Amino acid sequence: MERLQKILAQAGVASRRKCEDLIKAGRVEVNGEVVSTLGAKVDPAADEIAVNGRPIRLEEKVYLLLHKPKGVIASVTDPKGRKVVTDYLPGVKQRVYPVGRLDYDTEGLLLLTNDGEFSQRLTHPKHEFPKTYHATVKGVPHGSLLDKLAAGVELEDGMTAPAAVEYVDIDPNGKQSLIEITIHEGRNRQVRRMFEAIHYPVVKLRRVRFGFLTLEGVPRTKYRHLTKQEVKELLDMAGRPKQKLGTDT
Ligand code: URA
């Protein structure tokens, strides 16, 4: 048995808070009876649940890891008709949504799920989930600039939290460099803005790691299902107290 608002949120009706409001407003029925108290527990396998008189569909939960190519919107629809990530999920019938964001021009690891609770836990700022990027920049920023990125830089929306930053590859002619950066926040275009702040704009960005997940075995444009163990470990990790990150980690 599960709480009614949790089941509604998991079914993708709305956020858990909004589902609570729907229940209180008398918009939710269980087995034909209006249930307007929040404590109610239901059996999703046996009870018929309806919102506004419409039965809700309880989909099987899926958790996917997509190797997103660049030039694709990390969304399920695009008013401008551009390619969206769900175009790369043949055979997935469930309505899945990206977990957090990845820019149109950024490639790499993107999780998708129809489990709203999972998504919320992994993207909540409080959990500071580590995300690692490989940023290609023109030229070679001095080590002191990387230290600055690691310590935190001032952006329009405030200082960035400590990050781990290191060189991966430096062109001996100084034309470009590949830098690995691990951040624990998920602000809009954060990595690009951080490099802009040190005057080394990113020319190519790729997310290579999300927590302990990597792109290993998943070629560009392809996806795989997460294992049950991976889902469990991600949730455990999201619940764990934050780890300290510094320039020497
Ligand atoms: N930071 C960015 O700048 N872009 C992304 O897509 C992700 C992180």
PDB file of C-alpha atoms and ligand atoms in Angstrom:
ATOM      1  CA  MET A   1       0.000   0.000   0.000  1.00  0.00           C
ATOM      2  CA  GLU A   2       1.255   3.460  -0.867  1.00  0.00           C
ATOM      3  CA  ARG A   3       0.121   6.983  -0.147  1.00  0.00           C
ATOM      4  CA  LEU A   4      -2.337   8.258  -2.731  1.00  0.00           C
ATOM      5  CA  GLN A   5      -0.372  11.446  -3.491  1.00  0.00           C
ATOM      6  CA  LYS A   6       2.789   9.425  -4.067  1.00  0.00           C
ATOM      7  CA  ILE A   7       1.024   7.138  -6.548  1.00  0.00           C
ATOM      8  CA  LEU A   8      -0.462  10.124  -8.381  1.00  0.00           C
ATOM      9  CA  ALA A   9       2.937  11.820  -8.616  1.00  0.00           C
ATOM     10  CA  GLN A  10       4.568   8.616  -9.796  1.00  0.00           C
ATOM     11  CA  ALA A  11       1.925   8.260 -12.481  1.00  0.00           C
ATOM     12  CA  GLY A  12       3.024  11.643 -13.782  1.00  0.00           C
ATOM     13  CA  VAL A  13      -0.217  13.464 -12.870  1.00  0.00           C
ATOM     14  CA  ALA A  14       1.699  16.395 -11.323  1.00  0.00           C
ATOM     15  CA  SER A  15       4.267  17.137  -8.617  1.00  0.00           C
ATOM     16  CA  ARG A  16       3.564  15.614  -5.232  1.00  0.00           C
ATOM     17  CA  ARG A  17       2.537  19.002  -3.818  1.00  0.00           C
ATOM     18  CA  LYS A  18       0.073  19.602  -6.646  1.00  0.00           C
ATOM     19  CA  CYS A  19      -1.308  16.083  -6.230  1.00  0.00           C
ATOM     20  CA  GLU A  20      -1.963  16.851  -2.578  1.00  0.00           C
ATOM     21  CA  ASP A  21      -3.896  19.936  -3.653  1.00  0.00           C
ATOM     22  CA  LEU A  22      -5.905  17.862  -6.131  1.00  0.00           C
ATOM     23  CA  ILE A  23      -6.796  15.406  -3.379  1.00  0.00           C
ATOM     24  CA  LYS A  24      -7.811  18.182  -0.978  1.00  0.00           C
ATOM     25  CA  ALA A  25      -9.909  19.756  -3.727  1.00  0.00           C
ATOM     26  CA  GLY A  26     -11.890  16.509  -4.042  1.00  0.00           C
ATOM     27  CA  ARG A  27     -10.696  15.829  -7.587  1.00  0.00           C
ATOM     28  CA  VAL A  28      -9.442  12.319  -6.863  1.00  0.00           C
ATOM     29  CA  GLU A  29     -11.503   9.132  -6.655  1.00  0.00           C
ATOM     30  CA  VAL A  30     -10.502   5.697  -5.473  1.00  0.00           C
ATOM     31  CA  ASN A  31     -12.788   2.875  -6.580  1.00  0.00           C
ATOM     32  CA  GLY A  32     -15.468   5.407  -7.476  1.00  0.00           C
ATOM     33  CA  GLU A  33     -15.392   7.299  -4.166  1.00  0.00           C
ATOM     34  CA  VAL A  34     -13.944  10.754  -3.672  1.00  0.00           C
ATOM     35  CA  VAL A  35     -10.978  10.667  -1.296  1.00  0.00           C
ATOM     36  CA  SER A  36     -10.134  14.135  -0.008  1.00  0.00           C
ATOM     37  CA  THR A  37      -7.893  13.290   2.948  1.00  0.00           C
ATOM     38  CA  LEU A  38      -4.142  13.187   2.512  1.00  0.00           C
ATOM     39  CA  GLY A  39      -3.303  10.138   4.603  1.00  0.00           C
ATOM     40  CA  ALA A  40      -5.190   7.679   2.387  1.00  0.00           C
ATOM     41  CA  LYS A  41      -3.273   4.610   1.286  1.00  0.00           C
ATOM     42  CA  VAL A  42      -4.025   2.708  -1.871  1.00  0.00           C
ATOM     43  CA  ASP A  43      -2.905  -0.435  -3.614  1.00  0.00           C
ATOM     44  CA  PRO A  44      -1.799   0.664  -7.067  1.00  0.00           C
ATOM     45  CA  ALA A  45      -2.159  -2.875  -8.404  1.00  0.00           C
ATOM     46  CA  ALA A  46      -5.766  -3.322  -7.294  1.00  0.00           C
ATOM     47  CA  ASP A  47      -7.417   0.061  -6.726  1.00  0.00           C
ATOM     48  CA  GLU A  48      -8.968   2.115  -9.509  1.00  0.00           C
ATOM     49  CA  ILE A  49      -7.738   5.673  -9.203  1.00  0.00           C
ATOM     50  CA  ALA A  50      -9.211   8.553 -11.180  1.00  0.00           C
ATOM     51  CA  VAL A  51      -8.432  12.268 -11.384  1.00  0.00           C
ATOM     52  CA  ASN A  52     -11.195  14.566 -12.586  1.00  0.00           C
ATOM     53  CA  GLY A  53     -13.190  11.453 -13.463  1.00  0.00           C
ATOM     54  CA  ARG A  54     -10.413  10.029 -15.667  1.00  0.00           C
ATOM     55  CA  PRO A  55      -8.634   6.813 -14.692  1.00  0.00           C
ATOM     56  CA  ILE A  56      -4.878   7.270 -14.355  1.00  0.00           C
ATOM     57  CA  ARG A  57      -2.484   4.929 -16.051  1.00  0.00           C
ATOM     58  CA  LEU A  58       0.125   3.444 -13.780  1.00  0.00           C
ATOM     59  CA  GLU A  59       3.036   2.852 -16.059  1.00  0.00           C
ATOM     60  CA  GLU A  60       5.881   0.536 -15.343  1.00  0.00           C
ATOM     61  CA  LYS A  61       8.838   2.627 -14.209  1.00  0.00           C
ATOM     62  CA  VAL A  62      11.769   2.895 -16.549  1.00  0.00           C
ATOM     63  CA  TYR A  63      15.202   4.399 -16.044  1.00  0.00           C
ATOM     64  CA  LEU A  64      17.278   5.060 -19.139  1.00  0.00           C
ATOM     65  CA  LEU A  65      20.788   6.262 -19.857  1.00  0.00           C
ATOM     66  CA  LEU A  66      21.031   7.974 -23.250  1.00  0.00           C
ATOM     67  CA  HIS A  67      24.216   9.027 -24.998  1.00  0.00           C
ATOM     68  CA  LYS A  68      22.769  12.271 -26.300  1.00  0.00           C
ATOM     69  CA  PRO A  69      24.280  13.668 -29.482  1.00  0.00           C
ATOM     70  CA  LYS A  70      24.677  17.426 -29.801  1.00  0.00           C
ATOM     71  CA  GLY A  71      22.041  19.365 -31.718  1.00  0.00           C
ATOM     72  CA  VAL A  72      19.176  17.715 -29.859  1.00  0.00           C
ATOM     73  CA  ILE A  73      16.810  19.260 -27.316  1.00  0.00           C
ATOM     74  CA  ALA A  74      16.751  17.543 -23.911  1.00  0.00           C
ATOM     75  CA  SER A  75      12.983  17.710 -23.807  1.00  0.00           C
ATOM     76  CA  VAL A  76      10.037  15.663 -25.035  1.00  0.00           C
ATOM     77  CA  THR A  77       8.661  18.235 -27.469  1.00  0.00           C
ATOM     78  CA  ASP A  78      10.049  21.250 -29.244  1.00  0.00           C
ATOM     79  CA  PRO A  79       7.778  23.990 -30.596  1.00  0.00           C
ATOM     80  CA  LYS A  80      10.400  24.735 -33.269  1.00  0.00           C
ATOM     81  CA  GLY A  81      10.317  21.153 -34.531  1.00  0.00           C
ATOM     82  CA  ARG A  82      13.944  20.356 -33.725  1.00  0.00           C
ATOM     83  CA  LYS A  83      15.053  16.864 -32.780  1.00  0.00           C
ATOM     84  CA  VAL A  84      14.267  15.880 -29.195  1.00  0.00           C
ATOM     85  CA  VAL A  85      15.862  13.213 -27.020  1.00  0.00           C
ATOM     86  CA  THR A  86      12.825  10.940 -27.115  1.00  0.00           C
ATOM     87  CA  ASP A  87      13.421  10.567 -30.883  1.00  0.00           C
ATOM     88  CA  TYR A  88      16.358   8.381 -29.813  1.00  0.00           C
ATOM     89  CA  LEU A  89      14.320   5.979 -27.700  1.00  0.00           C
ATOM     90  CA  PRO A  90      12.726   3.554 -30.131  1.00  0.00           C
ATOM     91  CA  GLY A  91      10.742   0.885 -28.348  1.00  0.00           C
ATOM     92  CA  VAL A  92      10.196   2.906 -25.166  1.00  0.00           C
ATOM     93  CA  LYS A  93       6.423   3.219 -24.727  1.00  0.00           C
ATOM     94  CA  GLN A  94       6.465   5.012 -21.398  1.00  0.00           C
ATOM     95  CA  ARG A  95       6.383   8.815 -21.262  1.00  0.00           C
ATOM     96  CA  VAL A  96       9.852   9.543 -19.981  1.00  0.00           C
ATOM     97  CA  TYR A  97      11.394  12.912 -19.162  1.00  0.00           C
ATOM     98  CA  PRO A  98      15.011  14.025 -18.840  1.00  0.00           C
ATOM     99  CA  VAL A  99      16.479  14.080 -15.337  1.00  0.00           C
ATOM    100  CA  GLY A 100      17.836  17.618 -15.145  1.00  0.00           C
ATOM    101  CA  ARG A 101      19.107  19.470 -18.165  1.00  0.00           C
ATOM    102  CA  LEU A 102      21.670  19.153 -20.902  1.00  0.00           C
ATOM    103  CA  ASP A 103      22.030  21.928 -23.479  1.00  0.00           C
ATOM    104  CA  TYR A 104      21.105  21.561 -27.127  1.00  0.00           C
ATOM    105  CA  ASP A 105      24.809  21.761 -28.023  1.00  0.00           C
ATOM    106  CA  THR A 106      26.050  19.495 -25.228  1.00  0.00           C
ATOM    107  CA  GLU A 107      26.451  15.804 -25.816  1.00  0.00           C
ATOM    108  CA  GLY A 108      26.835  12.950 -23.412  1.00  0.00           C
ATOM    109  CA  LEU A 109      25.137  11.215 -20.571  1.00  0.00           C
ATOM    110  CA  LEU A 110      21.483  11.999 -19.978  1.00  0.00           C
ATOM    111  CA  LEU A 111      19.168  10.042 -17.715  1.00  0.00           C
ATOM    112  CA  LEU A 112      15.488   9.782 -18.533  1.00  0.00           C
ATOM    113  CA  THR A 113      12.678   8.330 -16.466  1.00  0.00           C
ATOM    114  CA  ASN A 114       8.950   8.385 -15.845  1.00  0.00           C
ATOM    115  CA  ASP A 115       9.600   8.246 -12.079  1.00  0.00           C
ATOM    116  CA  GLY A 116       9.044  11.796 -10.865  1.00  0.00           C
ATOM    117  CA  GLU A 117      10.259  11.034  -7.370  1.00  0.00           C
ATOM    118  CA  PHE A 118      13.566   9.600  -8.636  1.00  0.00           C
ATOM    119  CA  SER A 119      14.073  12.603 -10.880  1.00  0.00           C
ATOM    120  CA  GLN A 120      13.375  15.039  -8.089  1.00  0.00           C
ATOM    121  CA  ARG A 121      15.771  13.344  -5.708  1.00  0.00           C
ATOM    122  CA  LEU A 122      18.612  13.285  -8.197  1.00  0.00           C
ATOM    123  CA  THR A 123      18.202  16.902  -9.242  1.00  0.00           C
ATOM    124  CA  HIS A 124      17.447  18.449  -5.856  1.00  0.00           C
ATOM    125  CA  PRO A 125      20.220  20.972  -5.057  1.00  0.00           C
ATOM    126  CA  LYS A 126      20.404  19.604  -1.530  1.00  0.00           C
ATOM    127  CA  HIS A 127      21.745  16.271  -2.823  1.00  0.00           C
ATOM    128  CA  GLU A 128      24.466  17.924  -4.897  1.00  0.00           C
ATOM    129  CA  PHE A 129      24.745  15.028  -7.282  1.00  0.00           C
ATOM    130  CA  PRO A 130      28.195  15.024  -8.956  1.00  0.00           C
ATOM    131  CA  LYS A 131      28.205  15.510 -12.726  1.00  0.00           C
ATOM    132  CA  THR A 132      31.442  15.359 -14.703  1.00  0.00           C
ATOM    133  CA  TYR A 133      32.021  17.133 -18.001  1.00  0.00           C
ATOM    134  CA  HIS A 134      34.795  17.211 -20.575  1.00  0.00           C
ATOM    135  CA  ALA A 135      35.090  20.742 -21.855  1.00  0.00           C
ATOM    136  CA  THR A 136      37.185  21.576 -24.902  1.00  0.00           C
ATOM    137  CA  VAL A 137      38.372  25.172 -24.838  1.00  0.00           C
ATOM    138  CA  LYS A 138      40.424  27.245 -27.229  1.00  0.00           C
ATOM    139  CA  GLY A 139      43.940  27.788 -25.902  1.00  0.00           C
ATOM    140  CA  VAL A 140      45.290  26.538 -22.592  1.00  0.00           C
ATOM    141  CA  PRO A 141      44.073  28.256 -19.428  1.00  0.00           C
ATOM    142  CA  HIS A 142      46.774  28.598 -16.774  1.00  0.00           C
ATOM    143  CA  GLY A 143      46.569  26.259 -13.798  1.00  0.00           C
ATOM    144  CA  SER A 144      45.726  29.191 -11.545  1.00  0.00           C
ATOM    145  CA  LEU A 145      42.569  29.746 -13.590  1.00  0.00           C
ATOM    146  CA  LEU A 146      41.580  26.127 -13.096  1.00  0.00           C
ATOM    147  CA  ASP A 147      42.138  26.626  -9.363  1.00  0.00           C
ATOM    148  CA  LYS A 148      39.809  29.602  -9.559  1.00  0.00           C
ATOM    149  CA  LEU A 149      37.120  27.482 -11.235  1.00  0.00           C
ATOM    150  CA  ALA A 150      37.588  24.834  -8.559  1.00  0.00           C
ATOM    151  CA  ALA A 151      37.275  27.318  -5.717  1.00  0.00           C
ATOM    152  CA  GLY A 152      34.208  29.032  -7.202  1.00  0.00           C
ATOM    153  CA  VAL A 153      33.605  31.873  -9.643  1.00  0.00           C
ATOM    154  CA  GLU A 154      31.080  34.669  -9.544  1.00  0.00           C
ATOM    155  CA  LEU A 155      28.256  34.208 -12.083  1.00  0.00           C
ATOM    156  CA  GLU A 156      25.162  36.367 -12.589  1.00  0.00           C
ATOM    157  CA  ASP A 157      23.246  34.044 -10.307  1.00  0.00           C
ATOM    158  CA  GLY A 158      25.907  33.912  -7.584  1.00  0.00           C
ATOM    159  CA  MET A 159      29.128  32.098  -6.702  1.00  0.00           C
ATOM    160  CA  THR A 160      29.572  28.551  -7.891  1.00  0.00           C
ATOM    161  CA  ALA A 161      30.152  25.828  -5.329  1.00  0.00           C
ATOM    162  CA  PRO A 162      33.538  24.069  -5.132  1.00  0.00           C
ATOM    163  CA  ALA A 163      34.289  21.897  -8.157  1.00  0.00           C
ATOM    164  CA  ALA A 164      37.014  19.427  -9.127  1.00  0.00           C
ATOM    165  CA  VAL A 165      38.940  20.616 -12.191  1.00  0.00           C
ATOM    166  CA  GLU A 166      41.870  19.086 -14.056  1.00  0.00           C
ATOM    167  CA  TYR A 167      43.545  18.926 -17.430  1.00  0.00           C
ATOM    168  CA  VAL A 168      42.822  15.824 -19.507  1.00  0.00           C
ATOM    169  CA  ASP A 169      44.727  16.772 -22.643  1.00  0.00           C
ATOM    170  CA  ILE A 170      46.752  19.793 -23.713  1.00  0.00           C
ATOM    171  CA  ASP A 171      47.635  20.473 -27.338  1.00  0.00           C
ATOM    172  CA  PRO A 172      51.435  21.046 -27.350  1.00  0.00           C
ATOM    173  CA  ASN A 173      50.919  23.917 -29.787  1.00  0.00           C
ATOM    174  CA  GLY A 174      48.620  25.556 -27.270  1.00  0.00           C
ATOM    175  CA  LYS A 175      45.665  25.604 -29.664  1.00  0.00           C
ATOM    176  CA  GLN A 176      43.193  23.891 -27.398  1.00  0.00           C
ATOM    177  CA  SER A 177      42.820  21.903 -24.239  1.00  0.00           C
ATOM    178  CA  LEU A 178      40.471  19.348 -22.800  1.00  0.00           C
ATOM    179  CA  ILE A 179      39.502  19.953 -19.199  1.00  0.00           C
ATOM    180  CA  GLU A 180      37.538  17.757 -16.849  1.00  0.00           C
ATOM    181  CA  ILE A 181      35.224  19.482 -14.417  1.00  0.00           C
ATOM    182  CA  THR A 182      32.944  17.942 -11.819  1.00  0.00           C
ATOM    183  CA  ILE A 183      30.187  20.139 -10.471  1.00  0.00           C
ATOM    184  CA  HIS A 184      27.544  19.450  -7.868  1.00  0.00           C
ATOM    185  CA  GLU A 185      25.005  21.993  -9.019  1.00  0.00           C
ATOM    186  CA  GLY A 186      22.709  22.077 -12.030  1.00  0.00           C
ATOM    187  CA  ARG A 187      22.341  25.716 -12.979  1.00  0.00           C
ATOM    188  CA  ASN A 188      21.470  26.673 -16.506  1.00  0.00           C
ATOM    189  CA  ARG A 189      24.528  26.449 -18.834  1.00  0.00           C
ATOM    190  CA  GLN A 190      26.684  26.379 -15.748  1.00  0.00           C
ATOM    191  CA  VAL A 191      29.867  24.844 -17.138  1.00  0.00           C
ATOM    192  CA  ARG A 192      29.844  27.109 -20.195  1.00  0.00           C
ATOM    193  CA  ARG A 193      29.293  30.150 -17.990  1.00  0.00           C
ATOM    194  CA  MET A 194      32.068  29.120 -15.612  1.00  0.00           C
ATOM    195  CA  PHE A 195      34.570  28.924 -18.477  1.00  0.00           C
ATOM    196  CA  GLU A 196      33.296  32.219 -19.880  1.00  0.00           C
ATOM    197  CA  ALA A 197      34.044  33.736 -16.474  1.00  0.00           C
ATOM    198  CA  ILE A 198      37.755  32.863 -16.916  1.00  0.00           C
ATOM    199  CA  HIS A 199      37.640  34.011 -20.571  1.00  0.00           C
ATOM    200  CA  TYR A 200      38.124  30.577 -22.097  1.00  0.00           C
ATOM    201  CA  PRO A 201      34.797  29.835 -23.765  1.00  0.00           C
ATOM    202  CA  VAL A 202      33.858  26.201 -24.303  1.00  0.00           C
ATOM    203  CA  VAL A 203      33.854  25.029 -27.911  1.00  0.00           C
ATOM    204  CA  LYS A 204      32.674  21.499 -27.161  1.00  0.00           C
ATOM    205  CA  LEU A 205      31.006  20.065 -24.076  1.00  0.00           C
ATOM    206  CA  ARG A 206      30.333  16.487 -23.174  1.00  0.00           C
ATOM    207  CA  ARG A 207      28.920  15.027 -19.958  1.00  0.00           C
ATOM    208  CA  VAL A 208      30.932  11.893 -19.271  1.00  0.00           C
ATOM    209  CA  ARG A 209      29.715  10.925 -15.814  1.00  0.00           C
ATOM    210  CA  PHE A 210      26.653  11.258 -13.649  1.00  0.00           C
ATOM    211  CA  GLY A 211      27.403  10.007 -10.143  1.00  0.00           C
ATOM    212  CA  PHE A 212      29.050   6.643 -10.782  1.00  0.00           C
ATOM    213  CA  LEU A 213      27.418   6.169 -14.200  1.00  0.00           C
ATOM    214  CA  THR A 214      29.511   6.539 -17.337  1.00  0.00           C
ATOM    215  CA  LEU A 215      28.910   6.248 -21.075  1.00  0.00           C
ATOM    216  CA  GLU A 216      30.802   2.977 -21.274  1.00  0.00           C
ATOM    217  CA  GLY A 217      29.191   0.579 -23.748  1.00  0.00           C
ATOM    218  CA  VAL A 218      26.686   3.170 -24.977  1.00  0.00           C
ATOM    219  CA  PRO A 219      27.621   4.638 -28.377  1.00  0.00           C
ATOM    220  CA  ARG A 220      26.422   8.118 -29.328  1.00  0.00           C
ATOM    221  CA  THR A 221      22.623   8.223 -30.050  1.00  0.00           C
ATOM    222  CA  LYS A 222      22.078   4.892 -28.224  1.00  0.00           C
ATOM    223  CA  TYR A 223      20.592   4.162 -24.831  1.00  0.00           C
ATOM    224  CA  ARG A 224      20.435   1.422 -22.239  1.00  0.00           C
ATOM    225  CA  HIS A 225      18.200   0.634 -19.264  1.00  0.00           C
ATOM    226  CA  LEU A 226      19.712   1.133 -15.831  1.00  0.00           C
ATOM    227  CA  THR A 227      19.875  -2.003 -13.717  1.00  0.00           C
ATOM    228  CA  LYS A 228      17.795  -2.292 -10.541  1.00  0.00           C
ATOM    229  CA  GLN A 229      21.028  -2.141  -8.562  1.00  0.00           C
ATOM    230  CA  GLU A 230      22.085   1.089 -10.297  1.00  0.00           C
ATOM    231  CA  VAL A 231      18.718   2.704  -9.563  1.00  0.00           C
ATOM    232  CA  LYS A 232      19.009   1.672  -5.925  1.00  0.00           C
ATOM    233  CA  GLU A 233      22.563   2.969  -5.632  1.00  0.00           C
ATOM    234  CA  LEU A 234      21.635   6.300  -7.215  1.00  0.00           C
ATOM    235  CA  LEU A 235      18.800   6.719  -4.735  1.00  0.00           C
ATOM    236  CA  ASP A 236      21.090   5.735  -1.846  1.00  0.00           C
ATOM    237  CA  MET A 237      23.639   8.225  -3.070  1.00  0.00           C
ATOM    238  CA  ALA A 238      21.045  10.987  -3.340  1.00  0.00           C
ATOM    239  CA  GLY A 239      20.193  10.385   0.295  1.00  0.00           C
ATOM    240  CA  ARG A 240      23.774  10.421   1.544  1.00  0.00           C
ATOM    241  CA  PRO A 241      25.346  13.457   3.179  1.00  0.00           C
ATOM    242  CA  LYS A 242      27.443  15.522   0.788  1.00  0.00           C
ATOM    243  CA  GLN A 243      31.153  14.829   0.352  1.00  0.00           C
ATOM    244  CA  LYS A 244      33.708  17.571   0.490  1.00  0.00           C
ATOM    245  CA  LEU A 245      35.272  18.552  -2.808  1.00  0.00           C
ATOM    246  CA  GLY A 246      38.377  20.611  -3.240  1.00  0.00           C
ATOM    247  CA  THR A 247      41.058  21.345  -5.798  1.00  0.00           C
ATOM    248  CA  ASP A 248      43.115  18.389  -4.654  1.00  0.00           C
ATOM    249  CA  THR A 249      40.364  15.746  -4.924  1.00  0.00           C
TER     250      THR A 249
HETATM  251  N1  URA B   1      26.670  22.998 -18.159  1.00  0.00           N
HETATM  252  C1  URA B   1      26.497  23.570 -19.358  1.00  0.00           C
HETATM  253  O1  URA B   1      26.991  24.645 -19.631  1.00  0.00           O
HETATM  254  N2  URA B   1      25.755  22.919 -20.259  1.00  0.00           N
HETATM  255  C2  URA B   1      25.202  21.718 -20.028  1.00  0.00           C
HETATM  256  O2  URA B   1      24.534  21.165 -20.899  1.00  0.00           O
HETATM  257  C3  URA B   1      25.403  21.139 -18.765  1.00  0.00           C
HETATM  258  C4  URA B   1      26.151  21.807 -17.845  1.00  0.00           C
END
